[in-house]
Amino acid sequence: MQVPQDGEDFVGQPWYHGPLSRQKAEDLLQQDGDFLVRASKSRGGHPVISCRWRGSALHFEVLRVALRPRPGRPTALFQLEDERFPSLPALVRSYVIGQRPLSQATGAVASRPVPRQGLIRRSFSEDTLPDGLARTEPLRDRKRSDSQPAGLEHMWRLPEDPPGPGASTVPASGLPRTGSDPVILKTPVPLGSVADSLRASDGQLHAKAPTKPPRTPSLLLSDATGRPPTYCELVPRVLRVQGPPPGHSCPESEVPWWEAEEEKEEDRCFARPQAEVSFCLPDTPSCLLGSQNRPLEPQVLHTLRGLFLEHHPGSTALHLLLVDCQATGVLGVTKAQRGAMGVASGLELLTLPHGHRLRLELLERLETLALAGALAVLGCAGPLEERAAALRGLVELAVALRPGAVGDLPGLAAVMGALLMPQVSRLERTWRHLRRSHTEAALAFEQELKPLMRSLNEGAGECEPGEVALPHVAPAARLLEGEELPGPLDESCERLLSTLHRARQTAQDAPRFREAAARRLRGFRPNPELTEALTTGFLRRLLWGSRGAGAPWATRLEKFQRVLSVLSQRLEPDP
């Protein structure tokens, strides 16, 4: 494959170290301001900026936003925070020369590049492609199309995959990379004949243009090494055509549960509900918490803070959507669960009498996420800028969750619940600093997010499948559990009718919401630690400890509200 024209070739830059593990990168960073750029092995070559700041090694994900190929412009942009650049060297120069922080939340400034030792053997295209896949292709007389990528009709193979039957192993250094076909050449092609067959004047590589890539969704296989991925991205992925290569079969275990095909409607028959169904994940050994933990362990909170800082709000929003879809029963519903509840989706089960357990679980999840979000702000005992940055992070996450973006309305309701919690809203100095230092985020919160959340709670607001992947179900769940609506009688009756109508429409549109959620998560590779940190079971143990997590929900809620009130008073005491 040709070198992508993404502006400047950053492989030749001294600060680019190629494939490098996080631990090795941290060992190279000695002083505050030291930085390097590496290709994350767990993300298949995705660029990450590693920088030491205030004694800690921080890692910042650089998003690669693919563009439609057009003459005279790059094929991709590189994005950090909210800024995009035509090339990675341009991004690095802007932040280093201008001495601007790599993120507002950390304030980390990259000033001294750590030069690499030796040469990078891998090519530019291998390090910058989204999946880091090595691609080789038998040379054929085909003409390269100006509007379509060459060779997209062929399946790619992960670098660790064994060669197909009959294929001979050839050293990579002797293979000219000209396409995306993973077939390994049985005999090396002489470089002289290759050079003679290419005409540099007209740029023709092949005799005919390839067929258009299929419109079917691509299937992204899990990493063949078995190592969990570390970073996630909210950018379009290069398509891989569905179907295994010749002579190979694709095991079902390779398909993530959120991409599994749902049973067709005509293949199902009605089954009388047998019992109430829970979508809560069973208790499993935690990679962040031990078998026994105390509430709010400082080391775990520090790890979680670093974990969330490493991910862009769009990436965190996709993780939250994935966990919310599982908790609501929109994706990953097993055949046994469908048979037990008598319907195909948790959105339908919510409106039925035997959906009582699911309604309570979702209401508890909403409140628990809101408490954890408030703790992220109230737990910042450092300078005022740190609390304002935490507020800004929650606002940016809410913006990423809104309709038209990720479209996770339960997640949006939880984040807004944290921002509107009395213990957080009373922090006048912190909000004043947010409006002064992060004006755009403050305006988005006041002018867009608050009116949107108010309309959603009243049973109105935008909730069309496509714009929304997961609807706001808390008002209907509260109503069906017997909670009274606030406000005057005439207004409460109107809200009651609107909420019931929205719940009925949501149940009818359950298949469309499932399609919208699956479309957003197609090709998504979650970070297992961040995914676990967003589950209800993990948050329950984090906030109340392994012993307190089993107490009644009302008792736990009352105790933690008192904890948040004490933290809020310590940060900004009443006059």
Coordinates of C-alpha atoms in Angstrom, one line a residue:
M1 CA 0.0 0.0 0.0
Q2 CA 1.2 3.5 -0.8
V3 CA 2.1 5.8 2.0
P4 CA -1.1 7.7 3.1
Q5 CA -0.8 11.4 2.3
D6 CA -1.6 12.7 5.8
G7 CA 0.6 15.7 5.4
E8 CA 4.1 15.0 6.8
D9 CA 5.7 11.6 7.4
F10 CA 6.1 11.5 11.2
V11 CA 8.1 8.3 11.2
G12 CA 11.2 10.3 10.5
Q13 CA 10.7 12.6 13.5
P14 CA 13.1 11.9 16.4
W15 CA 10.3 12.0 19.0
Y16 CA 8.4 9.2 17.3
H17 CA 9.4 5.8 18.8
G18 CA 7.1 3.5 16.8
P19 CA 5.6 0.5 18.6
L20 CA 6.4 0.9 22.2
S21 CA 4.6 -0.4 25.4
R22 CA 3.3 2.0 28.0
Q23 CA 5.9 0.7 30.6
K24 CA 8.9 1.3 28.3
A25 CA 7.6 4.7 27.5
E26 CA 7.3 5.7 31.1
D27 CA 10.8 4.5 31.8
L28 CA 12.1 6.9 29.1
L29 CA 10.4 9.9 30.6
Q30 CA 12.6 11.2 33.3
Q31 CA 11.7 14.9 34.0
D32 CA 8.6 17.0 33.8
G33 CA 8.0 18.1 30.2
D34 CA 9.7 15.0 28.7
F35 CA 7.5 13.6 25.9
L36 CA 7.5 11.1 23.1
V37 CA 5.0 9.8 20.6
R38 CA 4.5 6.0 20.3
A39 CA 2.3 3.6 18.5
S40 CA 0.2 1.8 21.1
K41 CA 0.7 -2.0 20.6
S42 CA -2.7 -2.8 22.2
R43 CA -4.4 -0.5 19.6
G44 CA -2.5 -1.8 16.6
G45 CA -0.3 1.3 16.0
H46 CA -2.7 4.1 17.2
P47 CA -0.7 7.2 18.0
V48 CA -0.4 8.2 21.7
I49 CA 1.5 11.1 23.3
S50 CA 3.3 10.1 26.5
C51 CA 4.4 12.9 28.7
R52 CA 5.7 13.3 32.3
W53 CA 4.1 16.0 34.3
R54 CA 4.3 16.7 38.1
G55 CA 6.0 13.4 38.7
S56 CA 3.5 11.2 36.9
A57 CA 3.5 9.7 33.4
L58 CA 0.4 10.6 31.4
H59 CA -0.8 9.2 28.1
F60 CA -2.9 11.2 25.6
E61 CA -4.8 9.5 22.8
V62 CA -4.6 11.2 19.4
L63 CA -7.6 10.6 17.3
R64 CA -7.1 9.9 13.5
V65 CA -10.2 11.3 11.7
A66 CA -10.5 9.8 8.3
L67 CA -11.6 12.1 5.4
R68 CA -13.1 11.3 2.0
P69 CA -10.2 11.1 -0.5
R70 CA -10.1 14.3 -2.5
P71 CA -7.3 15.9 -4.5
G72 CA -5.4 18.6 -2.7
R73 CA -6.3 17.7 0.8
P74 CA -5.1 15.2 3.4
T75 CA -6.8 11.8 3.8
A76 CA -7.0 12.2 7.6
L77 CA -6.8 14.8 10.4
F78 CA -5.1 14.3 13.8
Q79 CA -7.2 15.5 16.8
L80 CA -6.2 16.1 20.4
E81 CA -8.9 17.6 22.7
D82 CA -11.0 19.8 20.4
E83 CA -8.3 20.8 17.9
R84 CA -7.5 19.1 14.6
F85 CA -4.3 19.3 12.5
P86 CA -3.4 18.1 9.0
S87 CA -0.5 16.0 10.3
L88 CA 0.9 14.7 13.5
P89 CA 4.1 16.8 13.3
A90 CA 1.9 19.9 12.9
L91 CA 0.0 18.9 16.1
V92 CA 3.2 18.3 18.1
R93 CA 4.8 21.6 16.9
S94 CA 1.7 23.6 17.9
Y95 CA 1.6 22.2 21.5
V96 CA 5.4 22.2 22.0
I97 CA 6.3 25.6 20.5
G98 CA 3.2 27.3 22.0
Q99 CA 3.7 25.6 25.4
R100 CA 0.0 24.8 25.5
P101 CA -1.3 22.1 27.8
L102 CA -2.0 18.8 26.2
S103 CA -5.3 18.7 28.1
Q104 CA -7.1 21.3 30.2
A105 CA -7.8 18.7 32.9
T106 CA -4.2 17.9 33.6
G107 CA -2.4 21.0 32.5
A108 CA 0.5 18.8 31.2
V109 CA 2.9 20.7 28.9
A110 CA 5.3 18.9 26.5
S111 CA 8.6 20.8 26.2
R112 CA 11.4 18.3 25.7
P113 CA 11.2 15.5 23.2
V114 CA 12.9 12.2 24.1
P115 CA 14.8 11.1 21.0
R116 CA 14.5 7.4 20.0
Q117 CA 17.6 5.2 19.7
G118 CA 18.0 3.4 16.4
L119 CA 15.7 3.1 13.4
I120 CA 12.1 2.1 13.1
R121 CA 11.8 -1.0 11.0
R122 CA 8.0 -0.8 10.4
S123 CA 6.7 1.3 7.6
F124 CA 4.7 4.5 7.9
S125 CA 1.6 2.9 6.6
E126 CA 1.8 0.0 9.1
D127 CA 2.1 2.4 12.1
T128 CA -0.6 4.8 11.1
L129 CA -3.4 2.5 9.8
P130 CA -6.2 2.3 12.3
D131 CA -5.8 -1.4 12.9
G132 CA -2.0 -1.6 12.4
L133 CA -2.4 -4.4 10.0
A134 CA 0.5 -5.5 7.8
R135 CA -0.7 -5.7 4.2
T136 CA 0.9 -7.4 1.2
E137 CA -0.5 -8.2 -2.2
P138 CA 0.7 -10.2 -5.3
L139 CA 1.6 -7.7 -8.0
R140 CA -1.0 -7.5 -10.7
D141 CA -1.5 -5.2 -13.7
R142 CA -4.3 -3.1 -12.3
K143 CA -4.9 0.6 -12.5
R144 CA -5.4 2.4 -9.2
S145 CA -8.7 4.3 -9.0
D146 CA -8.6 7.9 -7.9
S147 CA -11.8 7.7 -5.9
Q148 CA -11.7 4.2 -4.3
P149 CA -9.1 2.5 -2.1
A150 CA -7.3 -0.2 -3.9
G151 CA -7.9 -3.8 -2.9
L152 CA -10.7 -3.2 -0.4
E153 CA -12.5 -6.2 -1.7
H154 CA -10.0 -8.5 0.0
M155 CA -10.0 -9.6 3.6
W156 CA -7.2 -8.4 5.8
R157 CA -5.4 -10.7 8.2
L158 CA -4.0 -9.7 11.6
P159 CA -0.2 -9.8 11.6
E160 CA -0.2 -12.6 14.1
D161 CA -2.4 -14.9 12.0
P162 CA -0.7 -18.0 10.7
P163 CA -0.3 -18.1 6.9
G164 CA -2.9 -19.9 4.8
P165 CA -2.4 -23.5 3.6
G166 CA 0.4 -23.7 1.1
A167 CA 1.7 -20.2 1.7
S168 CA 5.4 -19.9 2.2
T169 CA 7.0 -17.5 4.7
V170 CA 9.0 -14.7 3.2
P171 CA 10.9 -12.0 5.2
A172 CA 8.9 -8.8 5.4
S173 CA 11.9 -6.8 4.1
G174 CA 11.7 -8.5 0.7
L175 CA 8.0 -7.8 0.2
P176 CA 6.9 -4.7 -1.6
R177 CA 3.7 -3.5 0.0
T178 CA 1.3 -2.4 -2.7
G179 CA -2.2 -3.4 -1.7
S180 CA -4.4 -4.7 1.0
D181 CA -4.5 -8.4 0.1
P182 CA -3.0 -10.5 2.9
V183 CA -1.9 -13.3 0.7
I184 CA 1.8 -14.0 1.3
L185 CA 3.8 -14.3 -1.9
K186 CA 5.1 -17.9 -2.4
T187 CA 8.1 -16.6 -4.3
P188 CA 9.8 -13.3 -3.9
V189 CA 9.3 -10.9 -6.8
P190 CA 12.6 -9.4 -8.1
L191 CA 12.7 -5.7 -7.2
G192 CA 14.0 -4.8 -10.6
S193 CA 10.9 -6.2 -12.3
V194 CA 8.7 -4.4 -9.8
A195 CA 10.3 -1.1 -10.6
D196 CA 10.0 -1.6 -14.3
S197 CA 6.3 -2.5 -14.1
L198 CA 5.4 0.8 -12.3
R199 CA 5.2 4.1 -14.1
A200 CA 5.9 7.0 -11.8
S201 CA 4.6 9.5 -14.4
D202 CA 1.0 8.5 -14.3
G203 CA 0.8 6.7 -10.9
Q204 CA -0.8 3.6 -12.3
L205 CA -0.4 0.5 -10.2
H206 CA -3.1 -1.8 -11.7
A207 CA -4.8 -2.4 -15.0
K208 CA -8.3 -1.9 -13.9
A209 CA -10.1 -0.2 -11.0
P210 CA -11.2 -2.5 -8.1
T211 CA -14.9 -3.0 -7.4
K212 CA -16.5 -0.8 -4.8
P213 CA -16.3 -1.9 -1.2
P214 CA -19.5 -3.6 0.0
R215 CA -22.0 -1.6 2.0
T216 CA -22.3 -4.4 4.6
P217 CA -20.9 -3.7 8.1
S218 CA -17.3 -4.6 8.7
L219 CA -16.4 -7.3 11.2
L220 CA -13.5 -6.3 13.4
L221 CA -11.9 -9.3 14.9
S222 CA -10.3 -9.2 18.4
D223 CA -6.6 -8.9 18.8
A224 CA -5.0 -12.3 18.0
T225 CA -2.5 -11.9 20.8
G226 CA -5.3 -12.1 23.4
R227 CA -4.2 -8.9 25.1
P228 CA -7.0 -6.5 26.1
P229 CA -7.1 -3.3 24.2
T230 CA -6.1 -0.1 26.0
Y231 CA -7.4 2.8 24.0
C232 CA -10.6 3.4 22.0
E233 CA -11.4 5.9 19.3
L234 CA -14.5 7.6 18.0
V235 CA -13.4 7.7 14.3
P236 CA -14.5 5.8 11.2
R237 CA -12.6 2.6 10.9
V238 CA -11.3 1.2 7.6
L239 CA -13.7 -1.4 6.4
R240 CA -12.8 -5.1 6.4
V241 CA -15.1 -7.2 4.3
Q242 CA -17.2 -9.8 6.1
G243 CA -16.3 -13.4 5.7
P244 CA -13.3 -15.5 6.5
P245 CA -10.4 -15.9 4.1
P246 CA -10.4 -19.0 1.8
G247 CA -9.9 -22.2 3.8
H248 CA -10.5 -20.5 7.1
S249 CA -13.5 -20.3 9.3
C250 CA -14.4 -17.5 11.7
P251 CA -15.3 -18.9 15.2
E252 CA -18.3 -17.4 16.9
S253 CA -16.2 -16.4 19.9
E254 CA -14.5 -13.8 17.7
V255 CA -17.7 -11.8 17.4
P256 CA -18.4 -9.4 20.3
W257 CA -21.7 -9.9 22.0
W258 CA -22.9 -6.4 21.0
E259 CA -22.4 -7.3 17.3
A260 CA -24.1 -10.7 17.5
E261 CA -27.1 -11.0 15.1
E262 CA -30.5 -10.9 16.8
E263 CA -32.9 -13.8 16.2
K264 CA -35.2 -12.9 13.3
E265 CA -38.8 -12.0 14.2
E266 CA -40.3 -14.8 12.1
D267 CA -38.2 -17.3 13.9
R268 CA -39.6 -16.3 17.3
C269 CA -42.9 -17.3 18.8
F270 CA -44.6 -15.8 21.9
A271 CA -43.7 -17.4 25.2
R272 CA -45.5 -16.7 28.4
P273 CA -43.2 -14.9 30.9
Q274 CA -41.7 -17.3 33.4
A275 CA -40.0 -15.0 35.9
E276 CA -38.5 -11.5 36.3
V277 CA -35.3 -11.0 34.4
S278 CA -32.1 -9.2 35.6
F279 CA -29.5 -8.0 33.3
C280 CA -27.0 -7.3 36.0
L281 CA -23.6 -8.9 35.4
P282 CA -22.7 -11.6 37.9
D283 CA -20.0 -10.9 40.4
T284 CA -16.6 -11.7 38.9
P285 CA -13.0 -11.1 40.0
S286 CA -12.3 -7.4 39.5
C287 CA -9.1 -6.2 37.8
L288 CA -9.4 -2.8 39.7
L289 CA -10.8 -3.9 43.1
G290 CA -9.7 -6.8 45.2
S291 CA -12.0 -9.5 46.7
Q292 CA -12.5 -7.2 49.7
N293 CA -12.3 -3.4 49.5
R294 CA -13.2 -0.4 51.7
P295 CA -15.3 2.5 50.5
L296 CA -13.5 5.1 48.3
E297 CA -10.0 3.6 48.4
P298 CA -7.5 6.4 47.4
Q299 CA -5.4 4.2 45.2
V300 CA -8.4 3.0 43.2
L301 CA -9.7 6.5 42.9
H302 CA -6.3 7.7 41.6
T303 CA -6.2 4.8 39.0
L304 CA -9.7 5.7 37.9
R305 CA -8.8 9.3 37.5
G306 CA -5.9 8.5 35.2
L307 CA -8.0 6.0 33.3
F308 CA -10.7 8.6 32.5
L309 CA -8.1 11.3 31.6
E310 CA -6.6 9.0 29.1
H311 CA -9.8 8.7 27.1
H312 CA -11.5 11.4 25.0
P313 CA -15.1 12.2 26.0
G314 CA -16.3 10.6 22.8
S315 CA -14.5 7.3 23.7
T316 CA -15.9 7.4 27.3
A317 CA -19.4 8.0 25.9
L318 CA -19.1 4.9 23.7
H319 CA -18.0 2.8 26.7
L320 CA -21.0 4.1 28.7
L321 CA -23.4 3.4 25.8
L322 CA -22.0 -0.2 25.7
V323 CA -22.6 -0.8 29.4
D324 CA -26.0 0.9 29.4
C325 CA -27.2 -1.2 26.4
Q326 CA -26.3 -4.3 28.4
A327 CA -27.9 -3.1 31.6
T328 CA -31.1 -2.1 29.8
G329 CA -31.3 -5.3 27.8
V330 CA -31.1 -3.7 24.4
L331 CA -28.0 -5.6 23.3
G332 CA -26.6 -9.0 24.4
V333 CA -29.9 -10.5 25.4
T334 CA -29.7 -14.3 25.4
K335 CA -32.3 -16.7 24.1
A336 CA -32.9 -17.9 27.6
Q337 CA -33.6 -14.3 28.8
R338 CA -36.0 -13.7 25.9
G339 CA -37.9 -16.9 26.8
A340 CA -38.1 -16.0 30.5
M341 CA -39.4 -12.4 29.9
G342 CA -41.6 -13.2 26.9
V343 CA -40.4 -10.2 24.9
A344 CA -37.2 -9.5 22.9
S345 CA -35.9 -6.3 24.6
G346 CA -35.6 -4.8 28.0
L347 CA -37.3 -1.6 26.6
E348 CA -40.5 -3.7 26.2
L349 CA -40.0 -5.4 29.6
L350 CA -39.9 -2.0 31.3
T351 CA -43.6 -1.4 30.5
L352 CA -44.8 -4.8 31.8
P353 CA -45.7 -5.9 35.3
H354 CA -42.9 -8.4 35.5
G355 CA -40.4 -5.7 34.7
H356 CA -40.4 -4.5 38.3
R357 CA -36.9 -5.8 39.0
L358 CA -35.4 -4.2 35.8
R359 CA -37.0 -0.9 36.6
L360 CA -35.5 -0.8 40.1
E361 CA -32.0 -1.8 38.7
L362 CA -32.1 1.0 36.2
L363 CA -33.2 3.6 38.7
E364 CA -30.4 2.5 41.1
R365 CA -27.9 2.6 38.2
L366 CA -28.9 6.1 37.3
E367 CA -28.5 7.4 40.9
T368 CA -25.2 5.5 41.4
L369 CA -23.7 7.0 38.2
A370 CA -24.8 10.4 39.3
L371 CA -23.2 10.0 42.8
A372 CA -20.0 8.8 41.2
G373 CA -20.0 11.9 38.9
A374 CA -20.5 14.2 41.8
L375 CA -17.7 12.5 43.7
A376 CA -15.4 13.2 40.7
V377 CA -15.9 16.9 41.4
L378 CA -16.2 17.0 45.1
G379 CA -13.2 14.7 45.6
C380 CA -10.9 17.3 44.0
A381 CA -9.3 18.7 47.2
G382 CA -6.6 20.5 45.2
P383 CA -6.7 24.0 43.5
L384 CA -9.8 25.6 42.2
E385 CA -8.7 25.0 38.6
E386 CA -8.8 21.2 39.2
R387 CA -12.4 21.3 40.2
A388 CA -13.3 23.5 37.3
A389 CA -11.6 21.1 35.0
A390 CA -13.5 18.2 36.5
L391 CA -16.8 20.1 35.8
R392 CA -15.7 20.8 32.3
G393 CA -15.0 17.1 31.7
L394 CA -18.5 16.1 32.9
V395 CA -20.0 18.8 30.6
E396 CA -18.0 17.5 27.6
L397 CA -19.1 14.0 28.4
A398 CA -22.7 15.1 28.5
V399 CA -22.3 16.8 25.1
A400 CA -20.9 13.6 23.7
L401 CA -23.9 11.6 25.0
R402 CA -26.6 13.9 23.7
P403 CA -29.0 13.1 20.8
G404 CA -27.3 13.3 17.4
A405 CA -23.9 12.3 18.9
V406 CA -23.6 9.0 20.8
G407 CA -27.3 9.3 21.8
D408 CA -27.1 7.6 25.2
L409 CA -29.9 9.4 27.1
P410 CA -29.7 7.3 30.3
G411 CA -26.0 8.1 30.5
L412 CA -26.8 11.8 29.8
A413 CA -29.3 11.8 32.6
A414 CA -26.8 10.4 35.0
V415 CA -24.1 13.0 34.1
M416 CA -26.6 15.8 34.3
G417 CA -27.8 14.4 37.6
A418 CA -24.3 14.8 39.0
L419 CA -23.9 18.4 37.7
L420 CA -27.3 19.4 39.0
M421 CA -26.9 17.7 42.4
P422 CA -27.2 20.3 45.2
Q423 CA -23.8 19.5 46.7
V424 CA -22.2 20.4 43.3
S425 CA -24.5 23.3 42.1
R426 CA -23.8 25.2 45.4
L427 CA -20.0 25.5 44.5
E428 CA -20.3 29.1 43.4
R429 CA -16.6 29.8 43.1
T430 CA -16.0 26.7 41.0
W431 CA -18.8 27.5 38.6
R432 CA -17.6 31.1 38.3
H433 CA -14.2 29.8 37.4
L434 CA -15.7 27.5 34.8
R435 CA -17.6 30.3 33.2
R436 CA -14.4 32.4 33.1
S437 CA -11.9 29.8 32.0
H438 CA -14.1 27.3 30.0
T439 CA -16.8 29.6 28.6
E440 CA -17.8 27.3 25.8
A441 CA -18.5 24.4 28.2
A442 CA -20.4 26.7 30.5
L443 CA -22.6 28.0 27.7
A444 CA -23.3 24.5 26.4
F445 CA -24.4 23.4 29.9
E446 CA -26.7 26.4 30.5
Q447 CA -28.1 26.9 27.0
E448 CA -28.3 23.4 25.6
L449 CA -28.0 20.6 28.2
K450 CA -30.2 22.0 30.9
P451 CA -33.2 22.7 28.7
L452 CA -32.7 19.4 26.9
M453 CA -32.7 17.5 30.3
R454 CA -35.8 19.4 31.5
S455 CA -37.8 18.4 28.4
L456 CA -36.7 14.8 28.6
N457 CA -37.7 14.5 32.2
E458 CA -41.2 15.9 31.3
G459 CA -41.7 13.2 28.7
A460 CA -40.9 15.4 25.8
G461 CA -37.7 16.2 23.9
E462 CA -36.0 14.4 21.0
C463 CA -36.1 10.7 21.2
E464 CA -36.2 9.4 17.6
P465 CA -34.3 6.2 16.9
G466 CA -31.3 7.1 14.9
E467 CA -30.7 10.4 16.6
V468 CA -30.9 8.4 19.9
A469 CA -29.4 5.0 20.5
L470 CA -30.9 4.5 24.0
P471 CA -34.0 6.4 25.1
H472 CA -34.5 8.0 28.5
V473 CA -36.5 5.5 30.5
A474 CA -36.2 6.9 34.0
P475 CA -39.5 8.9 34.0
A476 CA -41.5 5.9 32.9
A477 CA -39.7 3.6 35.4
R478 CA -40.4 6.0 38.3
L479 CA -44.1 6.4 37.3
L480 CA -44.6 2.6 37.0
E481 CA -43.0 2.1 40.4
G482 CA -45.6 4.4 42.0
E483 CA -43.7 7.7 42.4
E484 CA -45.8 10.8 42.3
L485 CA -45.2 13.5 39.8
P486 CA -44.2 16.9 41.2
G487 CA -46.0 20.2 40.3
P488 CA -49.7 21.3 40.1
L489 CA -52.3 18.7 39.4
D490 CA -53.1 19.9 35.9
E491 CA -49.4 19.9 34.9
S492 CA -48.8 16.5 36.5
C493 CA -51.7 14.9 34.6
E494 CA -50.3 16.2 31.4
R495 CA -46.8 14.9 32.2
L496 CA -48.3 11.6 33.2
L497 CA -50.0 11.1 29.8
S498 CA -46.9 12.3 27.9
T499 CA -44.7 9.9 29.9
L500 CA -47.0 6.9 29.3
H501 CA -47.3 7.7 25.6
R502 CA -43.5 8.0 25.3
A503 CA -43.1 4.6 27.1
R504 CA -45.5 2.9 24.8
Q505 CA -43.7 4.4 21.7
T506 CA -40.3 3.3 23.1
A507 CA -41.5 -0.3 23.5
Q508 CA -42.8 -0.3 19.9
D509 CA -39.5 1.2 18.6
A510 CA -37.3 -1.3 20.6
P511 CA -35.9 -3.0 17.4
R512 CA -35.0 0.4 15.9
F513 CA -33.2 1.5 19.0
R514 CA -31.3 -1.8 19.0
E515 CA -30.2 -1.2 15.4
A516 CA -29.1 2.4 16.2
A517 CA -27.1 1.2 19.2
A518 CA -25.5 -1.6 17.3
R519 CA -24.6 0.7 14.4
R520 CA -22.8 3.1 16.8
L521 CA -20.9 0.3 18.5
R522 CA -20.0 -1.6 15.3
G523 CA -16.2 -2.0 15.2
F524 CA -15.8 -0.5 18.7
R525 CA -13.0 -2.1 20.8
P526 CA -13.6 -1.2 24.5
N527 CA -11.0 -0.9 27.2
P528 CA -11.9 -3.6 29.7
E529 CA -10.8 -1.6 32.7
L530 CA -12.9 1.4 31.7
T531 CA -15.9 -0.8 30.8
E532 CA -15.7 -2.4 34.3
A533 CA -15.5 0.9 36.0
L534 CA -18.8 2.0 34.5
T535 CA -20.8 -1.1 35.6
T536 CA -23.3 -0.8 38.4
G537 CA -21.7 -3.6 40.5
F538 CA -18.2 -2.0 40.4
L539 CA -19.6 1.5 41.3
R540 CA -21.6 0.0 44.1
R541 CA -18.5 -1.6 45.6
L542 CA -16.4 1.5 45.0
L543 CA -18.7 3.9 46.8
W544 CA -19.8 1.7 49.7
G545 CA -17.2 -1.0 49.9
S546 CA -17.6 -4.8 49.6
R547 CA -19.5 -5.0 52.9
G548 CA -21.7 -2.0 52.5
A549 CA -22.7 -2.8 48.9
G550 CA -25.2 -5.3 50.2
A551 CA -27.2 -2.8 52.4
P552 CA -30.6 -1.6 51.3
W553 CA -30.5 1.0 48.5
A554 CA -32.3 3.7 50.5
T555 CA -29.8 3.3 53.4
R556 CA -26.8 3.5 51.1
L557 CA -28.1 6.5 49.2
E558 CA -28.8 8.5 52.5
K559 CA -25.3 7.8 53.8
F560 CA -23.5 8.8 50.7
Q561 CA -25.5 12.0 50.3
R562 CA -24.2 12.9 53.8
V563 CA -20.7 12.2 52.6
L564 CA -21.1 14.4 49.6
S565 CA -22.5 17.2 51.7
V566 CA -19.5 17.1 54.0
L567 CA -17.1 17.2 51.1
S568 CA -19.0 20.1 49.5
Q569 CA -18.8 22.1 52.8
R570 CA -15.1 21.5 53.1
L571 CA -14.4 22.8 49.6
E572 CA -16.6 26.0 49.9
P573 CA -17.9 26.6 53.5
D574 CA -21.1 28.5 53.9
P575 CA -20.5 32.2 54.8

